[in-house]
Amino acid sequence: MRARPIAPAAALLLPLTLLLAACGGASGAEGAGGGTGSGTDGKGSLTLNVGDQKGGSEALLRAAGELDDLPYKIKWSTFTSGPPLLEAINAGAVDVGAVGNTPPVFAAAAKSKITVIAGTHSRSDGEAILVKKGSPLKRPSQLKGKSIAVAQGSSAHYQLIASLKKAGLTPKDVTLNYLQPADALAAFTRGKVDAWAVWDPYTSQALDQADARVLTTGQGVVNGLSFQVAAPAALDDKKKAAALKDYTDRLRRAQNWVFKHPGVWAKAWAKETGLPDKVALDAVKRTRGTAVAVAVDKAAIASEQQIVDSFAAVKLIPRSFRFGDFVDPRFNGDLPPSSTAPRTYGKAQ
């Protein structure tokens, strides 16, 4: 596989004010364990240490009113992306945090102490490979020999590999530029790369402001799953395990609230992250608002195993392993199966 670096842009050409990386590429953050403190909610003697990302679980729960009357404390730590969040869980600095479908694969391959405890299933329209509107590229098979920006270890990374395979290509047929979204955006805008594999809200922002169009999406290619990942030590603590159950229940109710109030959540999300209101609403309707809480069942494990095997086959992780060994199904309860269709607002915006 060929990979060439691109120097970071001195200034972004678009007003990205954050690195929203719910689907998470490899990047660092400030503070011990990669996180920065951002406050505490609730009351009581028990504290649940929650890893979050800007505009993530904390903002969602607060907007939905699910942080009211917490019978335990939540201490929030903010991370730039999924991988450093999972590093903090492995180190025991964080009890639980939300990531996309791919960071747990890389963490588990590195034998990190992590356990997947809850899942959501979303539409994958926001997982996209973008090209410029004037690009001659019309279908994924034409990516052969082209340069593509992607965040290493992100859900977009897997979506790119899966899309290439579907088109009869391999990663060796393209030049991969491993860039975090801010640098990838600058490279894409300046024409330094031919395509950009990315996720919402960056997809929505690029379509709105970077003269981009969709070459292909993750629909029918990726599983659309995201996960809550916990520290095994927290699960072994009866009081913390009970708090984790309550916390995941609150997240499920908050997600239900989002689907019913997309405009309200989009405004709150935009205020929290600095995204333009239109971009936030587009991302909510395209991807973020479509999530439905699902069980981390055998089908979900099998789907994640495909990601494991795909990355192992192209030697992007050092070994294959059983993804099911990193799953605790105790919180599945009466949740619907992972194959349950995501919600939809109609045609993607």
mmCIF file of C-alpha atoms in Angstrom:
data_model
loop_
_atom_site.group_PDB
_atom_site.id
_atom_site.type_symbol
_atom_site.label_atom_id
_atom_site.label_comp_id
_atom_site.label_asym_id
_atom_site.label_seq_id
_atom_site.Cartn_x
_atom_site.Cartn_y
_atom_site.Cartn_z
ATOM 1 C CA MET A 1 0.000 0.000 0.000
ATOM 2 C CA ARG A 2 1.359 3.417 -0.880
ATOM 3 C CA ALA A 3 0.925 6.261 1.581
ATOM 4 C CA ARG A 4 2.392 9.710 1.268
ATOM 5 C CA PRO A 5 2.132 12.531 3.812
ATOM 6 C CA ILE A 6 0.764 15.987 3.125
ATOM 7 C CA ALA A 7 1.985 18.920 5.163
ATOM 8 C CA PRO A 8 -0.748 20.335 7.410
ATOM 9 C CA ALA A 9 -2.354 23.460 6.038
ATOM 10 C CA ALA A 10 -1.370 26.673 7.761
ATOM 11 C CA ALA A 11 -4.983 27.738 7.917
ATOM 12 C CA LEU A 12 -8.204 25.932 7.112
ATOM 13 C CA LEU A 13 -10.094 27.155 4.108
ATOM 14 C CA LEU A 14 -13.405 26.389 5.815
ATOM 15 C CA PRO A 15 -14.504 27.342 9.338
ATOM 16 C CA LEU A 16 -13.992 23.988 11.057
ATOM 17 C CA THR A 17 -13.863 24.770 14.730
ATOM 18 C CA LEU A 18 -13.398 21.247 16.039
ATOM 19 C CA LEU A 19 -12.296 17.770 15.298
ATOM 20 C CA LEU A 20 -15.561 15.929 15.681
ATOM 21 C CA ALA A 21 -14.505 12.338 15.415
ATOM 22 C CA ALA A 22 -17.252 10.162 16.707
ATOM 23 C CA CYS A 23 -16.137 7.589 14.202
ATOM 24 C CA GLY A 24 -12.613 8.258 15.303
ATOM 25 C CA GLY A 25 -9.289 8.310 13.574
ATOM 26 C CA ALA A 26 -6.002 8.143 15.424
ATOM 27 C CA SER A 27 -5.161 11.439 17.017
ATOM 28 C CA GLY A 28 -4.118 12.830 20.344
ATOM 29 C CA ALA A 29 -5.651 15.086 22.925
ATOM 30 C CA GLU A 30 -4.430 17.115 25.837
ATOM 31 C CA GLY A 31 -4.270 15.955 29.416
ATOM 32 C CA ALA A 32 -3.586 12.706 31.209
ATOM 33 C CA GLY A 33 -4.830 9.707 29.291
ATOM 34 C CA GLY A 34 -5.588 11.879 26.272
ATOM 35 C CA GLY A 35 -8.622 13.642 27.716
ATOM 36 C CA THR A 36 -9.473 17.089 28.993
ATOM 37 C CA GLY A 37 -11.866 17.553 31.892
ATOM 38 C CA SER A 38 -15.152 19.302 31.161
ATOM 39 C CA GLY A 39 -17.165 19.167 34.364
ATOM 40 C CA THR A 40 -19.296 16.935 36.530
ATOM 41 C CA ASP A 41 -23.025 16.220 36.672
ATOM 42 C CA GLY A 42 -25.221 14.463 39.221
ATOM 43 C CA LYS A 43 -24.828 13.719 42.909
ATOM 44 C CA GLY A 44 -24.017 10.836 45.189
ATOM 45 C CA SER A 45 -20.960 8.925 46.317
ATOM 46 C CA LEU A 46 -20.445 6.990 43.077
ATOM 47 C CA THR A 47 -18.649 8.623 40.151
ATOM 48 C CA LEU A 48 -18.818 7.291 36.613
ATOM 49 C CA ASN A 49 -15.899 8.534 34.523
ATOM 50 C CA VAL A 50 -17.195 9.066 30.993
ATOM 51 C CA GLY A 51 -15.071 9.725 27.943
ATOM 52 C CA ASP A 52 -16.729 11.948 25.363
ATOM 53 C CA GLN A 53 -16.103 13.899 22.191
ATOM 54 C CA LYS A 54 -17.108 17.467 21.434
ATOM 55 C CA GLY A 55 -20.831 17.595 20.744
ATOM 56 C CA GLY A 56 -21.182 13.966 21.811
ATOM 57 C CA SER A 57 -22.892 12.151 24.669
ATOM 58 C CA GLU A 58 -22.799 14.999 27.185
ATOM 59 C CA ALA A 59 -24.385 17.485 24.781
ATOM 60 C CA LEU A 60 -26.948 14.896 23.689
ATOM 61 C CA LEU A 61 -27.990 13.964 27.224
ATOM 62 C CA ARG A 62 -28.127 17.586 28.353
ATOM 63 C CA ALA A 63 -30.292 18.671 25.431
ATOM 64 C CA ALA A 64 -32.692 15.784 26.050
ATOM 65 C CA GLY A 65 -32.924 16.520 29.784
ATOM 66 C CA GLU A 66 -31.385 13.163 30.686
ATOM 67 C CA LEU A 67 -28.757 14.657 32.999
ATOM 68 C CA ASP A 68 -31.440 15.835 35.414
ATOM 69 C CA ASP A 69 -31.780 13.922 38.689
ATOM 70 C CA LEU A 70 -28.747 11.704 38.209
ATOM 71 C CA PRO A 71 -28.405 9.470 41.289
ATOM 72 C CA TYR A 72 -24.641 9.238 40.707
ATOM 73 C CA LYS A 73 -21.973 11.606 39.441
ATOM 74 C CA ILE A 74 -20.667 11.695 35.892
ATOM 75 C CA LYS A 75 -17.199 13.164 35.459
ATOM 76 C CA TRP A 76 -16.730 14.060 31.808
ATOM 77 C CA SER A 77 -13.420 13.956 29.922
ATOM 78 C CA THR A 78 -13.275 15.168 26.327
ATOM 79 C CA PHE A 79 -11.218 13.452 23.635
ATOM 80 C CA THR A 80 -10.535 14.356 20.028
ATOM 81 C CA SER A 81 -11.431 10.913 18.706
ATOM 82 C CA GLY A 82 -12.163 7.279 19.453
ATOM 83 C CA PRO A 83 -8.637 5.797 19.637
ATOM 84 C CA PRO A 84 -7.303 8.021 22.471
ATOM 85 C CA LEU A 85 -10.611 7.550 24.291
ATOM 86 C CA LEU A 86 -10.148 3.783 24.114
ATOM 87 C CA GLU A 87 -6.538 4.193 25.271
ATOM 88 C CA ALA A 88 -7.890 5.938 28.381
ATOM 89 C CA ILE A 89 -10.363 3.096 28.964
ATOM 90 C CA ASN A 90 -7.522 0.595 28.624
ATOM 91 C CA ALA A 91 -5.512 2.602 31.169
ATOM 92 C CA GLY A 92 -8.427 2.658 33.627
ATOM 93 C CA ALA A 93 -8.762 6.449 33.468
ATOM 94 C CA VAL A 94 -12.235 6.263 31.907
ATOM 95 C CA ASP A 95 -15.098 3.852 32.651
ATOM 96 C CA VAL A 96 -17.075 4.166 29.419
ATOM 97 C CA GLY A 97 -17.218 6.090 26.153
ATOM 98 C CA ALA A 98 -18.829 6.147 22.703
ATOM 99 C CA VAL A 99 -16.974 5.267 19.504
ATOM 100 C CA GLY A 100 -17.747 4.118 15.981
ATOM 101 C CA ASN A 101 -17.493 0.617 14.570
ATOM 102 C CA THR A 102 -13.757 0.594 13.804
ATOM 103 C CA PRO A 103 -11.751 1.993 16.780
ATOM 104 C CA PRO A 104 -12.657 -1.043 18.942
ATOM 105 C CA VAL A 105 -11.178 -3.308 16.255
ATOM 106 C CA PHE A 106 -7.816 -1.531 16.402
ATOM 107 C CA ALA A 107 -7.877 -1.366 20.209
ATOM 108 C CA ALA A 108 -8.772 -5.026 20.599
ATOM 109 C CA ALA A 109 -6.116 -6.021 18.068
ATOM 110 C CA ALA A 110 -3.617 -4.280 20.360
ATOM 111 C CA LYS A 111 -4.984 -6.387 23.256
ATOM 112 C CA SER A 112 -6.431 -3.373 25.045
ATOM 113 C CA LYS A 113 -8.643 -3.948 28.079
ATOM 114 C CA ILE A 114 -11.969 -2.866 26.571
ATOM 115 C CA THR A 115 -15.483 -4.317 26.479
ATOM 116 C CA VAL A 116 -18.322 -3.390 24.119
ATOM 117 C CA ILE A 117 -21.567 -3.123 26.108
ATOM 118 C CA ALA A 118 -24.137 -1.292 23.965
ATOM 119 C CA GLY A 119 -24.785 -0.402 20.354
ATOM 120 C CA THR A 120 -26.740 1.786 17.966
ATOM 121 C CA HIS A 121 -27.552 1.273 14.287
ATOM 122 C CA SER A 122 -27.595 4.350 12.035
ATOM 123 C CA ARG A 123 -27.972 5.030 8.353
ATOM 124 C CA SER A 124 -24.644 5.128 6.529
ATOM 125 C CA ASP A 125 -25.353 7.953 4.068
ATOM 126 C CA GLY A 126 -22.930 10.145 5.997
ATOM 127 C CA GLU A 127 -20.121 7.614 5.504
ATOM 128 C CA ALA A 128 -18.986 8.747 2.091
ATOM 129 C CA ILE A 129 -16.192 8.997 -0.413
ATOM 130 C CA LEU A 130 -16.265 12.544 -1.720
ATOM 131 C CA VAL A 131 -14.823 14.089 -4.862
ATOM 132 C CA LYS A 132 -14.970 17.628 -6.210
ATOM 133 C CA LYS A 133 -18.004 18.508 -8.303
ATOM 134 C CA GLY A 134 -15.785 18.980 -11.338
ATOM 135 C CA SER A 135 -13.945 15.673 -10.879
ATOM 136 C CA PRO A 136 -14.028 13.241 -13.816
ATOM 137 C CA LEU A 137 -14.505 10.366 -11.339
ATOM 138 C CA LYS A 138 -18.009 8.909 -11.609
ATOM 139 C CA ARG A 139 -17.726 5.490 -9.936
ATOM 140 C CA PRO A 140 -15.469 3.852 -7.307
ATOM 141 C CA SER A 141 -13.653 1.649 -9.827
ATOM 142 C CA GLN A 142 -12.140 4.836 -11.291
ATOM 143 C CA LEU A 143 -10.243 5.440 -8.026
ATOM 144 C CA LYS A 144 -7.436 3.172 -9.251
ATOM 145 C CA GLY A 145 -4.189 5.107 -9.155
ATOM 146 C CA LYS A 146 -5.816 8.051 -7.334
ATOM 147 C CA SER A 147 -4.912 9.664 -4.008
ATOM 148 C CA ILE A 148 -7.451 9.462 -1.197
ATOM 149 C CA ALA A 149 -7.458 11.202 2.178
ATOM 150 C CA VAL A 150 -8.720 9.164 5.132
ATOM 151 C CA ALA A 151 -8.282 9.089 8.911
ATOM 152 C CA GLN A 152 -6.377 5.946 9.817
ATOM 153 C CA GLY A 153 -8.340 3.516 11.976
ATOM 154 C CA SER A 154 -11.619 5.348 11.447
ATOM 155 C CA SER A 155 -14.939 3.965 10.252
ATOM 156 C CA ALA A 156 -14.231 5.839 7.019
ATOM 157 C CA HIS A 157 -11.052 3.796 6.683
ATOM 158 C CA TYR A 158 -13.054 0.581 6.688
ATOM 159 C CA GLN A 159 -15.722 2.046 4.420
ATOM 160 C CA LEU A 160 -12.994 2.946 1.927
ATOM 161 C CA ILE A 161 -11.464 -0.541 1.992
ATOM 162 C CA ALA A 162 -14.888 -2.172 1.635
ATOM 163 C CA SER A 163 -15.878 0.160 -1.212
ATOM 164 C CA LEU A 164 -12.609 -0.520 -3.027
ATOM 165 C CA LYS A 165 -13.146 -4.265 -2.659
ATOM 166 C CA LYS A 166 -16.682 -3.970 -4.023
ATOM 167 C CA ALA A 167 -15.233 -2.118 -7.018
ATOM 168 C CA GLY A 168 -12.622 -4.833 -7.590
ATOM 169 C CA LEU A 169 -9.750 -2.818 -6.113
ATOM 170 C CA THR A 170 -7.434 -3.147 -3.115
ATOM 171 C CA PRO A 171 -5.655 -0.518 -0.999
ATOM 172 C CA LYS A 172 -2.532 -1.223 -3.092
ATOM 173 C CA ASP A 173 -4.350 0.188 -6.117
ATOM 174 C CA VAL A 174 -4.600 3.678 -4.579
ATOM 175 C CA THR A 175 -2.438 6.117 -2.643
ATOM 176 C CA LEU A 176 -3.731 6.575 0.888
ATOM 177 C CA ASN A 177 -3.058 9.864 2.655
ATOM 178 C CA TYR A 178 -3.619 9.360 6.374
ATOM 179 C CA LEU A 179 -5.005 12.693 7.502
ATOM 180 C CA GLN A 180 -7.290 13.816 10.287
ATOM 181 C CA PRO A 181 -10.407 15.680 9.060
ATOM 182 C CA ALA A 182 -9.085 19.231 9.393
ATOM 183 C CA ASP A 183 -5.966 18.523 7.335
ATOM 184 C CA ALA A 184 -7.918 16.300 4.941
ATOM 185 C CA LEU A 185 -10.393 19.097 4.340
ATOM 186 C CA ALA A 186 -7.596 21.501 3.462
ATOM 187 C CA ALA A 187 -5.958 18.945 1.156
ATOM 188 C CA PHE A 188 -9.292 18.170 -0.510
ATOM 189 C CA THR A 189 -10.180 21.839 -0.955
ATOM 190 C CA ARG A 190 -6.792 22.626 -2.493
ATOM 191 C CA GLY A 191 -6.915 19.655 -4.858
ATOM 192 C CA LYS A 192 -3.994 17.867 -3.181
ATOM 193 C CA VAL A 193 -6.006 14.631 -3.118
ATOM 194 C CA ASP A 194 -8.446 13.188 -5.629
ATOM 195 C CA ALA A 195 -10.979 11.972 -3.050
ATOM 196 C CA TRP A 196 -11.775 12.062 0.646
ATOM 197 C CA ALA A 197 -13.270 9.197 2.681
ATOM 198 C CA VAL A 198 -15.043 10.728 5.656
ATOM 199 C CA TRP A 199 -18.095 10.714 7.930
ATOM 200 C CA ASP A 200 -20.721 13.144 9.162
ATOM 201 C CA PRO A 201 -20.724 15.994 10.031
ATOM 202 C CA TYR A 202 -17.743 16.493 7.716
ATOM 203 C CA THR A 203 -19.656 14.941 4.838
ATOM 204 C CA SER A 204 -22.478 17.438 5.266
ATOM 205 C CA GLN A 205 -20.067 20.346 5.644
ATOM 206 C CA ALA A 206 -18.055 19.436 2.553
ATOM 207 C CA LEU A 207 -21.216 19.032 0.477
ATOM 208 C CA ASP A 208 -22.454 22.402 1.687
ATOM 209 C CA GLN A 209 -19.240 24.411 1.602
ATOM 210 C CA ALA A 210 -16.369 22.599 -0.152
ATOM 211 C CA ASP A 211 -17.758 22.113 -3.668
ATOM 212 C CA ALA A 212 -17.971 18.355 -2.993
ATOM 213 C CA ARG A 213 -20.203 15.629 -4.340
ATOM 214 C CA VAL A 214 -20.680 12.023 -3.264
ATOM 215 C CA LEU A 215 -18.910 9.336 -5.282
ATOM 216 C CA THR A 216 -20.321 6.559 -3.110
ATOM 217 C CA THR A 217 -21.710 6.081 0.406
ATOM 218 C CA GLY A 218 -21.476 3.366 3.015
ATOM 219 C CA GLN A 219 -25.068 2.227 2.486
ATOM 220 C CA GLY A 220 -24.956 -1.516 1.885
ATOM 221 C CA VAL A 221 -21.203 -1.559 2.501
ATOM 222 C CA VAL A 222 -20.692 -0.810 6.209
ATOM 223 C CA ASN A 223 -22.731 -1.948 9.179
ATOM 224 C CA GLY A 224 -23.739 1.483 10.533
ATOM 225 C CA LEU A 225 -22.982 0.414 14.095
ATOM 226 C CA SER A 226 -21.561 2.526 16.913
ATOM 227 C CA PHE A 227 -20.759 1.350 20.405
ATOM 228 C CA GLN A 228 -20.498 2.183 24.053
ATOM 229 C CA VAL A 229 -17.232 0.683 25.252
ATOM 230 C CA ALA A 230 -16.502 0.124 28.946
ATOM 231 C CA ALA A 231 -13.546 -0.775 31.116
ATOM 232 C CA PRO A 232 -13.706 -4.388 32.353
ATOM 233 C CA ALA A 233 -12.886 -3.168 35.868
ATOM 234 C CA ALA A 234 -15.991 -0.934 35.851
ATOM 235 C CA LEU A 235 -18.150 -3.868 34.768
ATOM 236 C CA ASP A 236 -16.731 -5.964 37.601
ATOM 237 C CA ASP A 237 -17.828 -3.309 40.127
ATOM 238 C CA LYS A 238 -21.501 -3.968 40.939
ATOM 239 C CA LYS A 239 -22.302 -0.316 41.683
ATOM 240 C CA LYS A 240 -20.578 0.961 38.564
ATOM 241 C CA ALA A 241 -22.199 -1.745 36.461
ATOM 242 C CA ALA A 242 -25.615 -0.573 37.706
ATOM 243 C CA ALA A 243 -24.680 3.009 36.830
ATOM 244 C CA LEU A 244 -23.551 1.884 33.369
ATOM 245 C CA LYS A 245 -26.928 0.248 32.814
ATOM 246 C CA ASP A 246 -28.691 3.469 33.823
ATOM 247 C CA TYR A 247 -26.326 5.540 31.663
ATOM 248 C CA THR A 248 -26.971 3.455 28.524
ATOM 249 C CA ASP A 249 -30.724 3.646 29.191
ATOM 250 C CA ARG A 250 -30.475 7.440 29.326
ATOM 251 C CA LEU A 251 -28.578 7.504 26.053
ATOM 252 C CA ARG A 252 -31.267 5.352 24.422
ATOM 253 C CA ARG A 253 -34.024 7.727 25.591
ATOM 254 C CA ALA A 254 -31.992 10.730 24.440
ATOM 255 C CA GLN A 255 -31.580 9.212 20.976
ATOM 256 C CA ASN A 256 -35.334 8.694 20.793
ATOM 257 C CA TRP A 257 -35.761 12.361 21.699
ATOM 258 C CA VAL A 258 -33.359 13.427 18.944
ATOM 259 C CA PHE A 259 -35.342 11.647 16.258
ATOM 260 C CA LYS A 260 -38.505 13.434 17.353
ATOM 261 C CA HIS A 261 -36.798 16.844 17.697
ATOM 262 C CA PRO A 262 -34.147 17.018 14.927
ATOM 263 C CA GLY A 263 -34.274 20.788 14.603
ATOM 264 C CA VAL A 264 -33.927 21.416 18.342
ATOM 265 C CA TRP A 265 -31.005 19.013 18.607
ATOM 266 C CA ALA A 266 -29.341 20.411 15.479
ATOM 267 C CA LYS A 267 -29.364 23.914 16.971
ATOM 268 C CA ALA A 268 -27.960 22.653 20.268
ATOM 269 C CA TRP A 269 -25.324 20.605 18.442
ATOM 270 C CA ALA A 270 -24.374 23.565 16.248
ATOM 271 C CA LYS A 271 -23.994 25.793 19.304
ATOM 272 C CA GLU A 272 -21.854 23.200 21.063
ATOM 273 C CA THR A 273 -19.547 22.498 18.119
ATOM 274 C CA GLY A 274 -19.500 25.656 16.035
ATOM 275 C CA LEU A 275 -21.024 23.893 13.036
ATOM 276 C CA PRO A 276 -23.293 25.997 10.817
ATOM 277 C CA ASP A 277 -26.959 25.361 11.616
ATOM 278 C CA LYS A 278 -27.698 23.994 8.134
ATOM 279 C CA VAL A 279 -24.765 21.592 8.230
ATOM 280 C CA ALA A 280 -25.804 20.333 11.663
ATOM 281 C CA LEU A 281 -29.384 19.731 10.548
ATOM 282 C CA ASP A 282 -28.243 17.999 7.352
ATOM 283 C CA ALA A 283 -25.991 15.697 9.387
ATOM 284 C CA VAL A 284 -28.790 14.944 11.864
ATOM 285 C CA LYS A 285 -31.186 13.982 9.076
ATOM 286 C CA ARG A 286 -28.575 12.147 7.032
ATOM 287 C CA THR A 287 -27.020 10.132 9.840
ATOM 288 C CA ARG A 288 -26.967 11.304 13.447
ATOM 289 C CA GLY A 289 -30.705 11.383 14.080
ATOM 290 C CA THR A 290 -31.382 8.012 12.473
ATOM 291 C CA ALA A 291 -29.707 5.913 15.180
ATOM 292 C CA VAL A 292 -31.721 3.275 17.000
ATOM 293 C CA ALA A 293 -30.460 1.450 20.091
ATOM 294 C CA VAL A 294 -29.857 -2.220 19.323
ATOM 295 C CA ALA A 295 -28.520 -5.320 21.036
ATOM 296 C CA VAL A 296 -24.865 -6.219 20.638
ATOM 297 C CA ASP A 297 -25.907 -9.657 19.432
ATOM 298 C CA LYS A 298 -24.383 -12.466 17.384
ATOM 299 C CA ALA A 299 -25.129 -10.631 14.138
ATOM 300 C CA ALA A 300 -23.375 -7.478 15.358
ATOM 301 C CA ILE A 301 -20.391 -9.519 16.483
ATOM 302 C CA ALA A 302 -20.265 -11.307 13.124
ATOM 303 C CA SER A 303 -20.425 -7.982 11.292
ATOM 304 C CA GLU A 304 -17.565 -6.583 13.371
ATOM 305 C CA GLN A 305 -15.630 -9.788 12.752
ATOM 306 C CA GLN A 306 -15.762 -8.963 9.039
ATOM 307 C CA ILE A 307 -14.040 -5.660 9.825
ATOM 308 C CA VAL A 308 -11.414 -7.493 11.878
ATOM 309 C CA ASP A 309 -10.756 -9.962 9.082
ATOM 310 C CA SER A 310 -10.669 -7.237 6.417
ATOM 311 C CA PHE A 311 -8.059 -5.172 8.263
ATOM 312 C CA ALA A 312 -6.028 -8.274 9.122
ATOM 313 C CA ALA A 313 -6.061 -9.385 5.479
ATOM 314 C CA VAL A 314 -4.465 -6.135 4.330
ATOM 315 C CA LYS A 315 -2.144 -6.121 7.367
ATOM 316 C CA LEU A 316 -3.525 -2.900 8.856
ATOM 317 C CA ILE A 317 -3.838 -4.664 12.212
ATOM 318 C CA PRO A 318 -1.174 -7.077 13.459
ATOM 319 C CA ARG A 319 -3.444 -10.070 13.918
ATOM 320 C CA SER A 320 -6.933 -11.430 13.597
ATOM 321 C CA PHE A 321 -8.892 -12.213 16.765
ATOM 322 C CA ARG A 322 -12.382 -13.087 17.998
ATOM 323 C CA PHE A 323 -14.318 -9.835 18.330
ATOM 324 C CA GLY A 324 -16.860 -11.623 20.527
ATOM 325 C CA ASP A 325 -14.204 -11.957 23.221
ATOM 326 C CA PHE A 326 -14.472 -8.195 23.704
ATOM 327 C CA VAL A 327 -18.273 -8.041 24.097
ATOM 328 C CA ASP A 328 -20.425 -8.208 27.247
ATOM 329 C CA PRO A 329 -24.112 -8.741 26.314
ATOM 330 C CA ARG A 330 -25.533 -8.206 29.801
ATOM 331 C CA PHE A 331 -27.197 -4.896 28.872
ATOM 332 C CA ASN A 332 -28.928 -6.191 25.731
ATOM 333 C CA GLY A 333 -32.147 -6.802 27.655
ATOM 334 C CA ASP A 334 -35.172 -6.447 25.396
ATOM 335 C CA LEU A 335 -33.383 -4.254 22.847
ATOM 336 C CA PRO A 336 -34.169 -5.075 19.214
ATOM 337 C CA PRO A 337 -31.646 -7.049 17.128
ATOM 338 C CA SER A 338 -28.710 -5.243 15.570
ATOM 339 C CA SER A 339 -30.248 -5.797 12.129
ATOM 340 C CA THR A 340 -33.143 -3.493 13.034
ATOM 341 C CA ALA A 341 -33.450 -0.827 10.339
ATOM 342 C CA PRO A 342 -32.317 2.667 11.325
ATOM 343 C CA ARG A 343 -34.865 5.456 11.430
ATOM 344 C CA THR A 344 -35.189 7.750 8.461
ATOM 345 C CA TYR A 345 -36.385 11.263 7.721
ATOM 346 C CA GLY A 346 -36.958 10.325 4.115
ATOM 347 C CA LYS A 347 -34.498 10.978 1.313
ATOM 348 C CA ALA A 348 -31.046 11.987 2.616
ATOM 349 C CA GLN A 349 -30.570 15.719 2.540
#
